[in-house]
Amino acid sequence: MSAKPRIRLPGSVTIGDVIEIKTLIAHPMESGVRRNTDGTLVSRLLLHTFEAKFEGREVFRAALHTGTAANPFISFCMKVPGPGEFEFTWVEDGGARTIERVALKVS
Amino acid sequence: MTDRRTLIMGLSAMAAWTGCAGPATAQRGPRDIQAVVRTLVGDATPVAGGISLDLPEIAENGNTIPYTVRVESPMSDADYVKAVHLLAPANPHPQIVSFFFTPQSGKASVSSRMRLAQSQEVVAFAEMSNGAVYTAKQSVKVTVGGCGG
Amino acid sequence: MSKKRRMRFVLLTYSAFAGASYAQQMEATDEGRIETAMHAAFPEARPDWLSRLKGDQTMRACSKYRDAPPAEVARTIAARESATIQYPPDGRLIGDWKKGEQLAQSGYGLRFTDYPPTRENGGNCYACHQLTKEEVSHGTVGPSLVQYGKIRRFSEAEAKVAYDKTYNSHATSPCSLMPRFGTNGVLTIEQIRDIVGLLMSPESPVNRP
Amino acid sequence: MKNVRQKACAAAFVFASAFGGTGQAQQGGGDPIERELDTYRSMMKSDPWSNPGMLDVDRGEALWKTPAGPSNVSLDQCDLGLGPGKVDGAFATLPRYFVDADRVMDVEARILWCMEKLQGFDRVKLLTRPHPSAGMPVKVLGAIATYVAYRSNGRSFSATFSHPKEREALALGETLFFRRTGPMDFACSTCHADSGKRIRLQPLPFFSKPDEARKNLGEWPAYRVSTAHVMTMQHRIYDCFWQMRLPEVELGSDVSIALISYLVKQAEGGQINIPGMKR
């Protein structure tokens, strides 16, 4: 059983606010240059892309490289256009996708 | 405190000498990095400034180094930050991350965690919607730690 | 107050906070009971590692007195440990400081992940000591050794003191916290000589102005 | 130490120099290296939400609640000392003596016991490579322990050590703490019997001093940056023995439980705040 990504949105939000969205996902972010204790090279396995869409529109995207730490934490901002649904996608080398959808309530 | 930074930079140079700065991570020359930079931001001449790169000057471990990068901008449809690229020239692969913003981002501000193989100067580039490119750098000393080694 | 005395004072002071010694209240902590527990706790121990679960006579005394042995015990330890020190056949005590520096940086060796060995054992001196001003990542469990040789005017007698201390620190400081690098076979005579070189060579980074 | 740490999306915008450094005057005295390390450590801890150990708290919760093993049952009948399935506050009362097992157990030994007795897992398999290698996540047992410990956050270490076997564990733990063995002549006390010392740049807690013991124990299990996973207390002790050049200590052995008992006793009254964040 692997850990589910964590998403944090602020509690109370009004239209026009610039809010902080925090995301955290379990992933080794293997750089392809690390060696095991027995000396063998661990092959590269990265989450290479993180994308945040709101109501189907891209708000923010990140291209992650080997210089990004394991278990990536990414916190970014969005100006709230109204209530709606976030879709967060992480794409791993080889194409596997992790998708999380979260509703944003607006008062 | 002016000599503090000098001290730290001197120590960065020393890390290579002690041979404990991490396995076979040869220092990349500026030319290598310029090729990478060109693929990211094209031929624009980067101007120093405009970017706030909040990074500790010494890291207890290179595997996870917290940072916040921010670029000043109204983030309107006419004037916004398109992208921010972070580079670690002395890492085995120099790219750390690229962030792509939209006017909907509201603020071009991101917090995350980087990985540095050894002490070095981290470089940031910001691409603006009007074609301007800004740059900033910050040196980070990565220390040897723990009982092992 | 000497370091040892201060340590004893600290222990006494804090034992007041922590309540009376639990071990003293119990009979369950005799050596036989401990060895049984240790053997059960390390079921994967190879036969030639079983001796690692049990201290020798000196370590048993140091454990008993929590590294602050009474004078008589200390004298016995010093005499016993002094007798174990072996010197290079050619009598040269100052080796290559560059190799010494590498040994001081390396903590490799004798851990269960270090078999079969892929490189020589290290001394891991920086884990506990400051040696050069350049290496900021140094411990403070032991005293700073910056300018060690220079302060001692690079004298031959002091090179022997440094050699003895590295080979077996208990010869001069009974129940010292420092490993008995030579006596316990962690480092070779050659390696200890290189560490003495690091401490005592005028051109070593330890002694640079 | 830099103290510009605004909220990422707040309206206030502090503009730094072109070269990133805020160039502020240093506060107070002390070693500049230590001060900058404090900046690093405080940045790491400033947003507890960013601690990847929280992912294993979530994972541990799911593992606790999901049927597993040959018996295909969840751990909701596992008694951590406060009654079957009672997780809140249980970690704060451990280690303790359990009648059913007739021995003193810490949180990991108890979860191991439940996984064996309730879920039907093979104990030998659970004890084979029980700790993660660098870069790999904490194993199932450790994730569950992290979840259980998390559910005592805000409470204080309050194990009573009143049962004779609990007192025996304490006595053994104390003796072992000062017992020097192995080719390096190390005891726990070699590194942990004085204040203000460090190995390389890492501060060493002095466990005889209650405030240091409390602060330290309250942070385990902790996410370790150097290995990118959560490390539990049993794993911490396993790693100390590795460094002491001893063989591999068995998870949940009387020796490791005795040492944990001794440490928890030293930390009595200290607040639990896990997962910690360590180098």
XYZ file of C-alpha atoms in Angstrom:
744
model
C 0.000 0.000 0.000
C 1.533 3.287 -1.013
C 0.734 6.599 0.571
C -1.942 8.814 -0.958
C -0.772 12.319 -1.943
C -1.613 15.064 0.517
C -3.288 18.275 -0.664
C -3.946 21.280 1.514
C -6.219 24.154 0.567
C -7.065 27.069 2.867
C -10.259 26.776 4.903
C -12.134 29.924 4.043
C -11.741 31.473 0.614
C -13.395 34.360 -1.211
C -13.278 35.230 -4.912
C -10.153 37.173 -5.833
C -8.035 35.811 -2.963
C -4.574 34.586 -3.822
C -4.486 31.254 -2.017
C -1.645 28.853 -1.260
C -2.019 25.238 -2.402
C 0.297 22.715 -0.783
C 0.970 19.291 -2.231
C 3.072 16.396 -0.971
C 3.566 13.010 -2.624
C 5.561 9.900 -1.726
C 8.193 9.218 -4.370
C 11.909 8.311 -4.224
C 12.818 10.654 -7.121
C 15.633 8.290 -8.052
C 18.226 10.390 -9.814
C 19.919 7.538 -11.678
C 23.279 8.467 -10.142
C 22.769 7.004 -6.660
C 24.442 3.721 -5.731
C 23.094 1.025 -3.473
C 25.157 -0.207 -0.526
C 26.336 -3.067 -2.776
C 27.652 -0.519 -5.270
C 25.083 -1.031 -8.035
C 23.606 2.028 -9.709
C 19.911 2.557 -8.924
C 18.159 3.315 -12.194
C 16.455 6.645 -12.713
C 12.808 6.950 -11.733
C 11.403 10.448 -11.402
C 8.079 12.102 -11.235
C 8.909 14.393 -14.142
C 5.787 16.529 -14.225
C 3.362 18.060 -11.778
C 0.341 19.884 -13.135
C -2.461 21.764 -11.399
C -5.685 22.465 -13.279
C -8.675 24.355 -11.954
C -11.967 23.776 -13.732
C -10.040 22.170 -16.561
C -7.619 25.110 -17.040
C -3.932 24.892 -16.252
C -3.007 27.189 -13.375
C 0.496 25.975 -12.630
C 2.904 23.324 -13.848
C 6.329 22.073 -12.809
C 8.938 20.095 -14.714
C 10.779 18.168 -12.015
C 14.382 17.098 -12.541
C 16.966 15.144 -10.569
C 17.675 18.219 -8.442
C 14.256 17.942 -6.805
C 14.221 16.160 -3.433
C 12.531 12.820 -2.750
C 8.883 12.948 -1.665
C 8.255 16.210 -3.519
C 6.607 19.049 -1.621
C 5.329 21.827 -3.879
C 3.478 24.851 -2.630
C 2.177 27.392 -5.156
C -0.467 30.105 -5.514
C -3.747 30.700 -7.338
C -6.032 33.703 -7.670
C -9.497 32.321 -6.948
C -11.892 32.848 -9.883
C -14.807 31.161 -8.107
C -15.749 27.761 -6.720
C -14.641 24.750 -8.677
C -12.583 21.605 -8.803
C -8.837 21.166 -8.785
C -7.180 18.364 -10.658
C -3.593 17.607 -9.663
C -1.551 15.242 -11.811
C 1.898 13.777 -11.210
C 3.495 11.923 -14.125
C 6.239 9.354 -13.558
C 8.964 8.254 -15.981
C 7.234 5.613 -18.119
C 3.967 7.513 -18.051
C 2.230 6.331 -14.874
C -0.079 9.069 -13.589
C -1.319 9.877 -10.110
C -4.389 12.091 -10.199
C -6.107 13.778 -7.255
C -9.275 15.874 -7.521
C -10.311 18.275 -4.759
C -13.209 20.742 -4.645
C -12.516 24.339 -3.654
C -15.338 25.841 -1.630
C -15.748 29.585 -1.918
C -17.737 31.697 0.521
C 29.825 40.145 9.086
C 31.224 40.807 5.636
C 33.794 38.066 6.010
C 31.172 35.457 6.805
C 30.212 35.012 3.181
C 33.865 35.014 2.161
C 34.470 32.318 4.725
C 31.618 30.199 3.425
C 32.718 30.588 -0.184
C 36.247 29.640 0.823
C 34.870 26.603 2.547
C 32.951 25.588 -0.561
C 36.203 25.541 -2.453
C 37.725 23.538 0.350
C 35.040 20.859 0.156
C 36.545 19.610 -3.088
C 39.934 19.376 -1.439
C 38.729 17.270 1.477
C 37.391 14.745 -0.994
C 34.233 14.362 1.047
C 31.912 16.432 -1.060
C 30.191 13.518 -2.717
C 31.208 10.967 -5.279
C 32.563 11.997 -8.658
C 30.599 15.175 -9.150
C 33.030 17.123 -11.243
C 32.540 20.868 -11.175
C 30.827 21.945 -14.365
C 32.259 24.883 -16.187
C 30.101 27.923 -16.962
C 29.940 26.887 -20.627
C 28.053 23.673 -19.861
C 25.488 25.630 -17.969
C 25.124 28.238 -20.681
C 24.069 25.525 -23.115
C 21.386 24.368 -20.689
C 20.316 27.952 -20.045
C 19.952 28.612 -23.765
C 17.637 25.664 -24.194
C 15.529 27.035 -21.344
C 15.393 30.774 -21.987
C 16.710 31.190 -25.529
C 19.146 33.936 -26.493
C 17.803 36.678 -24.214
C 20.453 38.277 -22.006
C 19.490 37.663 -18.394
C 19.445 40.727 -16.159
C 20.406 40.348 -12.514
C 17.552 41.050 -10.138
C 13.813 40.622 -9.941
C 13.976 37.244 -8.225
C 13.891 36.435 -4.544
C 15.528 33.094 -3.845
C 15.176 32.173 -0.200
C 17.624 29.339 0.537
C 19.714 28.482 3.600
C 23.393 29.323 3.129
C 24.430 26.065 4.784
C 22.577 22.768 4.466
C 22.951 20.012 7.046
C 22.304 17.547 4.258
C 22.195 17.975 0.499
C 19.268 15.603 -0.011
C 16.590 18.063 1.022
C 17.110 21.799 1.050
C 14.018 23.947 1.559
C 13.559 27.050 -0.566
C 11.056 29.618 -1.717
C 11.445 31.356 -5.055
C 9.398 34.435 -5.916
C 9.280 36.873 -8.803
C 7.695 40.288 -8.596
C 4.939 40.718 -11.169
C 1.345 41.978 -11.409
C 0.459 38.532 -12.861
C -2.056 40.092 -15.292
C -2.864 38.757 -18.761
C -0.598 41.450 -20.201
C 2.269 41.139 -17.760
C 3.082 37.936 -15.943
C 5.864 35.526 -15.113
C 5.873 32.661 -17.586
C 8.482 30.444 -15.990
C 11.138 30.131 -13.322
C 14.047 27.722 -13.826
C 16.403 26.608 -11.056
C 19.836 25.170 -11.808
C 22.507 23.499 -9.711
C 25.597 23.689 -11.951
C 27.663 21.276 -9.839
C 25.021 18.543 -9.626
C 25.526 15.466 -11.853
C 22.567 16.824 -13.825
C 22.235 20.576 -13.424
C 18.471 21.007 -13.680
C 16.560 21.230 -10.410
C 13.102 22.229 -11.596
C 11.158 24.537 -13.908
C 7.930 26.175 -12.765
C 5.395 27.414 -15.330
C 2.874 30.048 -14.258
C -0.273 31.548 -15.735
C -1.953 34.882 -14.936
C -4.362 32.748 -12.890
C -1.426 31.855 -10.601
C -1.938 35.217 -8.881
C 1.598 35.220 -7.519
C 4.752 33.725 -8.991
C 5.820 32.179 -5.723
C 6.717 28.554 -5.032
C 8.135 26.666 -2.061
C 9.744 23.285 -2.559
C 12.805 21.191 -1.631
C 15.951 20.806 -3.728
C 18.793 18.329 -3.777
C 22.419 19.433 -4.059
C 25.271 16.973 -4.571
C 27.848 19.410 -3.209
C 28.448 23.006 -2.202
C 27.745 25.365 -5.093
C 25.937 28.421 -6.364
C 22.290 27.801 -7.229
C 21.126 29.876 -10.188
C 17.564 31.013 -10.960
C 16.173 32.375 -14.220
C 12.760 34.004 -14.620
C 11.086 34.378 -18.022
C 8.587 37.218 -18.232
C 5.663 37.449 -20.661
C 7.321 40.482 -22.342
C 10.401 38.422 -23.180
C 12.630 39.775 -20.417
C 14.754 37.281 -18.495
C 15.954 37.862 -14.944
C 18.539 35.936 -13.013
C 19.676 35.513 -9.419
C 22.057 33.248 -7.591
C 22.727 32.063 -4.078
C 25.597 29.987 -2.796
C 24.849 27.028 -0.575
C 27.372 25.048 1.424
C 26.493 21.379 1.767
C 28.124 19.850 4.829
C 29.328 16.338 5.596
C 27.314 14.917 8.443
C 26.548 12.030 10.716
C 28.695 9.389 12.339
C 29.377 7.502 9.130
C 31.293 8.679 6.107
C 38.228 21.011 37.360
C 39.714 18.379 35.092
C 37.593 17.031 32.257
C 37.130 13.673 33.894
C 36.158 15.223 37.197
C 33.756 17.536 35.450
C 32.162 14.586 33.703
C 31.720 12.772 36.984
C 30.235 15.905 38.506
C 27.801 16.231 35.608
C 26.705 12.638 35.944
C 26.130 13.003 39.666
C 24.242 16.240 39.165
C 21.883 14.754 36.633
C 21.362 11.489 38.383
C 19.611 13.642 40.982
C 17.178 14.775 38.285
C 16.700 11.340 36.864
C 16.068 9.681 40.196
C 18.267 7.043 41.734
C 19.990 4.633 39.406
C 17.538 2.006 38.205
C 20.321 -0.488 37.787
C 21.400 -0.207 41.394
C 17.900 -1.062 42.544
C 17.865 -4.250 40.569
C 19.670 -7.485 40.741
C 18.731 -8.241 37.179
C 21.730 -6.493 35.736
C 24.460 -8.948 36.536
C 26.798 -9.738 33.671
C 25.330 -13.197 33.034
C 21.838 -11.814 32.575
C 23.122 -9.089 30.271
C 25.047 -11.509 28.115
C 21.975 -13.724 27.767
C 19.925 -10.710 26.674
C 22.639 -9.578 24.254
C 22.924 -12.997 22.634
C 19.148 -13.164 22.211
C 19.053 -9.655 20.748
C 21.649 -10.341 18.081
C 20.513 -13.696 16.650
C 22.259 -13.054 13.338
C 25.668 -12.500 14.918
C 28.366 -14.570 13.270
C 30.404 -16.703 15.697
C 33.480 -14.555 15.197
C 31.418 -11.489 16.116
C 30.191 -12.798 19.477
C 33.194 -11.259 21.219
C 31.861 -7.877 20.089
C 28.858 -8.324 22.386
C 31.048 -8.437 25.421
C 33.683 -5.985 26.570
C 37.166 -7.019 27.636
C 38.473 -6.503 31.164
C 39.208 -2.828 30.590
C 35.817 -2.091 29.040
C 34.025 -3.952 31.811
C 35.771 -1.743 34.355
C 35.031 1.443 32.401
C 31.355 0.463 32.029
C 31.103 -0.308 35.718
C 32.503 3.063 36.749
C 30.823 4.925 33.903
C 34.193 6.006 32.547
C 35.308 7.567 35.829
C 37.373 4.756 37.396
C 38.858 5.080 40.889
C 42.587 5.807 40.940
C 43.661 2.241 41.546
C 41.508 0.828 38.759
C 42.760 3.584 36.481
C 46.378 2.642 37.208
C 45.683 -0.999 36.422
C 44.008 -0.052 33.140
C 46.844 2.272 32.126
C 49.460 -0.415 32.803
C 47.508 -3.117 30.956
C 46.754 -0.949 27.917
C 50.273 0.544 27.682
C 51.645 -2.952 27.284
C 49.620 -3.453 24.094
C 51.158 -0.587 22.113
C 53.353 -1.672 19.214
C 55.673 0.606 17.283
C 56.816 0.659 13.660
C 59.925 -1.513 13.192
C 61.852 1.427 11.733
C 60.892 3.653 14.678
C 59.542 6.392 12.369
C 56.337 7.754 13.939
C 55.422 10.548 11.515
C 53.808 9.361 8.300
C 52.031 10.947 5.329
C 49.673 13.714 6.473
C 47.688 13.525 3.209
C 46.791 9.905 3.906
C 46.164 10.882 7.516
C 43.643 13.483 6.380
C 41.805 10.877 4.290
C 41.702 8.538 7.278
C 40.446 11.365 9.485
C 37.558 11.954 7.058
C 36.569 8.308 6.637
C 34.264 6.437 8.992
C 34.397 3.295 6.905
C 35.067 -0.119 8.385
C 33.925 -2.934 10.687
C 30.199 -2.149 10.408
C 28.073 -5.095 9.299
C 27.568 -3.377 5.943
C 31.339 -3.113 5.424
C 31.843 -6.816 4.600
C 33.569 -7.873 2.461
C 35.636 -4.696 2.827
C 35.895 -2.519 -0.266
C 38.368 -0.022 1.165
C 40.591 0.453 4.185
C 39.145 1.271 7.598
C 39.004 4.943 8.503
C 39.725 6.728 11.756
C 36.703 9.061 11.528
C 38.624 11.644 13.576
C 36.432 14.521 12.316
C 33.357 12.883 13.820
C 34.651 13.979 17.243
C 37.537 16.419 16.702
C 38.200 19.642 14.895
C 41.499 19.178 13.040
C 41.699 21.835 10.357
C 40.063 25.214 10.098
C 38.932 24.313 6.582
C 36.678 21.418 7.559
C 33.663 22.990 9.267
C 31.869 19.685 9.664
C 33.638 18.436 12.776
C 32.406 17.070 16.072
C 33.099 18.353 19.554
C 33.092 15.150 21.625
C 36.897 15.355 21.712
C 39.074 18.462 22.011
C 40.014 20.580 18.993
C 43.331 19.470 17.523
C 43.895 22.570 15.385
C 47.587 23.580 15.508
C 48.297 20.383 17.446
C 51.900 19.965 16.305
C 52.750 23.638 16.183
C 51.673 24.179 19.783
C 53.914 21.257 20.707
C 56.841 22.628 18.676
C 56.810 19.485 16.526
C 58.887 17.672 19.137
C 59.705 13.985 18.781
C 58.485 13.264 22.287
C 55.108 14.762 21.395
C 54.923 12.649 18.238
C 55.209 9.590 20.471
C 52.476 10.925 22.754
C 50.214 11.381 19.700
C 51.089 7.884 18.459
C 50.347 6.302 21.833
C 47.127 8.229 22.210
C 45.890 7.085 18.801
C 47.070 3.519 19.298
C 45.544 3.195 22.751
C 44.274 6.272 24.528
C 43.660 4.337 27.739
C 47.388 4.018 28.283
C 47.441 7.648 29.343
C 43.722 8.413 29.927
C 42.044 5.338 31.417
C 38.422 5.063 30.288
C 38.911 7.691 27.611
C 35.981 7.820 25.171
C 38.338 7.354 22.231
C 38.562 3.982 20.481
C 41.747 1.926 20.963
C 42.518 2.134 17.268
C 45.741 0.123 17.351
C 45.033 -2.381 20.112
C 41.602 -3.237 18.703
C 42.915 -3.599 15.164
C 40.810 -0.788 13.729
C 43.846 0.901 12.189
C 47.251 -0.490 11.233
C 50.581 0.815 12.526
C 51.082 2.422 9.113
C 47.725 4.212 9.297
C 48.321 5.428 12.838
C 51.643 6.815 11.677
C 49.824 8.727 8.917
C 47.414 10.191 11.455
C 50.387 11.255 13.583
C 51.697 12.822 10.374
C 48.483 14.807 10.052
C 48.868 16.045 13.627
C 52.639 16.600 13.729
C 53.819 17.604 10.228
C 54.602 21.328 9.877
C 53.062 21.336 6.382
C 49.856 19.530 7.489
C 46.636 21.604 7.246
C 46.269 20.998 11.002
C 49.304 23.232 11.586
C 48.799 25.817 8.851
C 48.586 29.372 10.141
C 19.959 33.932 10.695
C 17.567 35.064 8.024
C 14.126 35.795 9.327
C 12.230 36.577 6.153
C 9.710 33.773 6.104
C 6.456 35.209 4.787
C 3.600 33.079 3.607
C 4.219 32.032 0.040
C 1.114 33.670 -1.409
C 0.696 36.596 1.013
C 0.349 40.103 -0.362
C 3.497 41.371 1.344
C 6.476 41.031 -0.908
C 9.954 41.431 0.444
C 12.361 41.995 -2.341
C 15.790 40.517 -1.933
C 19.030 41.549 -3.538
C 19.984 40.344 -6.991
C 22.164 37.726 -5.427
C 19.503 36.189 -3.287
C 20.994 36.771 0.155
C 18.958 39.058 2.344
C 22.155 40.512 3.748
C 20.706 41.069 7.176
C 22.894 41.583 10.174
C 23.458 38.472 12.230
C 21.672 38.278 15.527
C 23.513 37.288 18.674
C 26.844 35.532 19.001
C 28.015 31.976 18.501
C 29.569 30.111 15.648
C 28.401 31.432 12.239
C 28.236 27.878 10.865
C 25.949 26.795 13.695
C 23.774 29.863 13.177
C 23.334 29.127 9.485
C 22.566 25.501 10.307
C 19.862 26.790 12.629
C 18.424 28.657 9.641
C 18.368 25.411 7.669
C 16.806 23.445 10.519
C 14.176 26.061 11.236
C 13.294 26.303 7.530
C 12.893 22.517 7.456
C 10.586 22.586 10.441
C 8.756 25.863 9.786
C 5.933 24.157 7.904
C 5.093 20.851 9.621
C 2.693 20.155 6.792
C 5.638 19.776 4.412
C 7.101 16.865 6.443
C 6.969 13.769 4.189
C 6.579 11.682 7.355
C 2.931 12.755 7.288
C 2.469 10.577 4.204
C 3.411 7.583 6.342
C 1.066 8.665 9.119
C -1.720 8.474 6.513
C -0.381 5.214 5.130
C -0.085 3.731 8.619
C -3.675 4.657 9.373
C -4.888 2.935 6.215
C -2.760 -0.117 7.045
C -4.128 -0.267 10.587
C -7.696 -0.180 9.293
C -7.336 -2.492 6.290
C -7.777 -6.280 6.659
C -4.479 -8.020 5.968
C -2.480 -11.188 6.563
C -3.540 -14.846 6.443
C -6.392 -14.052 8.870
C -7.508 -11.139 6.700
C -8.409 -8.921 9.629
C -7.554 -5.304 10.399
C -5.749 -4.295 13.577
C -8.875 -2.875 15.195
C -8.699 -5.602 17.854
C -5.052 -4.869 18.605
C -4.647 -3.833 22.250
C -1.895 -1.260 22.603
C -2.456 -1.160 26.362
C -5.610 0.925 26.582
C -7.977 -1.747 25.239
C -8.610 -3.310 21.816
C -8.497 -0.777 18.989
C -7.794 2.181 21.268
C -5.077 4.135 19.497
C -5.447 7.660 20.854
C -2.941 8.238 23.630
C -1.649 4.652 23.634
C 1.871 5.517 22.459
C 2.288 7.931 25.396
C 1.845 5.042 27.858
C 4.402 2.726 26.239
C 6.594 0.783 26.836
C 4.547 -1.339 29.246
C 4.122 -4.910 30.424
C 1.519 -6.960 28.517
C 0.078 -9.962 30.306
C -0.852 -11.816 27.102
C 2.718 -11.699 25.842
C 4.250 -11.791 29.328
C 6.823 -9.193 28.437
C 7.469 -5.484 28.241
C 6.826 -4.069 24.769
C 7.337 -0.784 23.019
C 5.007 0.366 20.258
C 6.795 -1.567 17.510
C 7.091 -4.813 19.466
C 3.387 -4.576 20.285
C 2.318 -3.948 16.686
C 4.570 -6.838 15.626
C 2.795 -9.024 18.188
C -0.638 -7.987 16.860
C 0.391 -8.577 13.258
C 1.556 -12.047 14.250
C -1.240 -13.073 16.626
C -4.234 -11.312 15.050
C -3.387 -11.087 11.378
C -1.410 -14.330 11.244
C 1.764 -12.933 9.704
C 4.925 -14.998 10.035
C 7.034 -13.408 12.756
C 10.283 -14.503 11.140
C 9.315 -12.795 7.895
C 8.307 -9.625 9.735
C 11.716 -9.616 11.429
C 13.681 -10.126 8.220
C 14.937 -6.771 6.985
C 12.404 -4.865 9.066
C 13.926 -1.450 8.335
C 13.958 0.382 4.995
C 17.161 0.959 3.054
C 18.068 4.505 2.030
C 15.564 6.057 -0.336
C 12.861 3.465 0.382
C 9.784 4.221 2.482
C 9.408 2.931 6.038
C 8.016 -0.612 6.047
C 4.464 -1.593 7.010
C 5.207 -2.093 10.704
C 7.047 1.227 10.902
C 4.289 3.103 9.078
C 1.709 1.722 11.509
C 3.946 2.683 14.444
C 4.245 6.195 13.014
C 0.462 6.462 12.804
C 0.018 5.157 16.350
C 2.660 7.559 17.706
C 1.070 10.453 15.828
C -2.188 9.773 17.633
C -0.451 10.675 20.900
C 0.684 14.068 19.643
C 0.268 16.754 22.264
C 0.351 14.192 25.095
C 3.250 13.507 27.444
C 5.381 10.426 27.945
C 3.702 8.771 30.901
C 4.805 5.133 31.010
C 4.655 4.168 34.680
C 7.333 1.470 34.927
C 5.520 0.106 37.961
C 5.395 -3.598 37.050
C 8.471 -5.557 38.192
C 9.232 -6.527 34.579
C 9.008 -2.881 33.565
C 11.469 -1.958 36.294
C 13.688 -4.790 35.183
C 13.661 -3.440 31.610
C 14.584 -0.017 32.940
C 17.504 -1.422 34.924
C 18.763 -3.433 31.954
C 18.392 -0.400 29.694
C 20.382 1.810 32.010
C 23.171 -0.747 32.334
C 23.313 -1.250 28.576
C 23.388 2.494 27.993
C 26.759 2.705 29.745
C 28.107 -0.671 28.588
C 31.112 -0.391 26.273
C 31.653 -3.168 23.747
C 32.755 -3.822 20.180
C 35.975 -2.935 18.340
C 35.407 0.805 18.832
C 34.729 0.465 22.602
C 31.492 2.388 22.198
C 28.583 2.613 24.596
C 25.502 4.775 24.073
C 27.041 7.043 26.695
C 30.169 7.557 24.585
C 28.146 10.013 22.514
C 25.215 10.826 24.768
C 26.573 11.528 28.238
C 27.327 15.215 28.097
C 25.565 18.388 27.002
C 26.362 20.513 23.988
C 28.428 17.942 22.106
C 28.047 17.006 18.490
C 29.195 14.381 15.980
C 30.310 16.241 12.854
C 27.641 18.972 12.893
C 24.834 16.958 14.467
C 23.970 17.802 18.080
C 24.000 14.849 20.469
C 21.237 14.708 23.041
C 22.399 14.167 26.623
C 19.826 11.684 27.842
C 20.520 12.119 31.530
C 19.240 15.672 31.296
C 15.434 15.594 31.255
C 14.841 18.565 28.957
C 17.196 17.161 26.305
C 15.719 13.664 26.586
C 12.175 15.044 26.345
C 12.878 17.145 23.294
C 14.611 14.280 21.525
C 12.273 11.404 22.340
C 9.230 13.512 21.453
C 10.466 13.710 17.845
C 10.648 9.969 17.075
C 9.541 8.452 14.715
C 11.114 11.112 12.520
C 11.547 11.757 8.818
C 15.234 11.598 7.994
C 16.381 13.799 5.180
C 19.632 11.884 4.621
C 17.809 8.623 3.884
C 14.469 10.100 2.707
C 12.303 7.974 4.939
C 10.703 7.794 8.347
C 12.955 6.194 10.923
C 11.366 4.585 13.955
C 12.945 4.291 17.399
C 13.752 0.594 16.879
C 15.455 1.560 13.614
C 17.290 4.409 15.365
C 18.723 1.950 17.887
C 19.533 -0.588 15.155
C 21.507 2.167 13.427
C 23.333 3.131 16.633
C 24.413 -0.503 17.074
C 25.556 -0.538 13.436
C 27.695 2.489 14.188
C 28.971 0.796 17.346
C 30.163 -2.055 15.070
C 27.813 -4.564 16.680
C 25.761 -7.067 14.667
C 22.174 -6.466 13.574
C 19.944 -6.070 16.601
C 16.549 -7.755 16.311
C 13.530 -5.476 16.202
C 11.653 -5.788 19.472
C 14.452 -7.613 21.302
C 14.663 -7.271 25.083
C 17.821 -5.223 24.577
C 16.228 -2.630 22.292
C 13.075 -2.473 24.412
C 15.198 -2.028 27.543
C 17.106 0.857 25.957
C 13.874 2.462 24.739
C 12.413 2.042 28.238
C 15.415 3.812 29.736
C 15.198 6.659 27.218
C 11.436 7.069 27.634
C 11.901 7.169 31.409
C 14.483 9.930 30.998
C 11.970 11.783 28.794
C 9.087 11.338 31.255
C 6.628 14.220 30.992
C 7.988 15.341 27.631
C 5.513 16.243 24.928
C 5.059 14.029 21.895
C 5.265 15.854 18.590
C 5.864 13.477 15.721
C 6.911 12.919 13.002
C 10.078 14.850 13.747
C 12.372 16.107 11.023
C 16.022 15.096 11.217
C 19.136 15.346 9.087
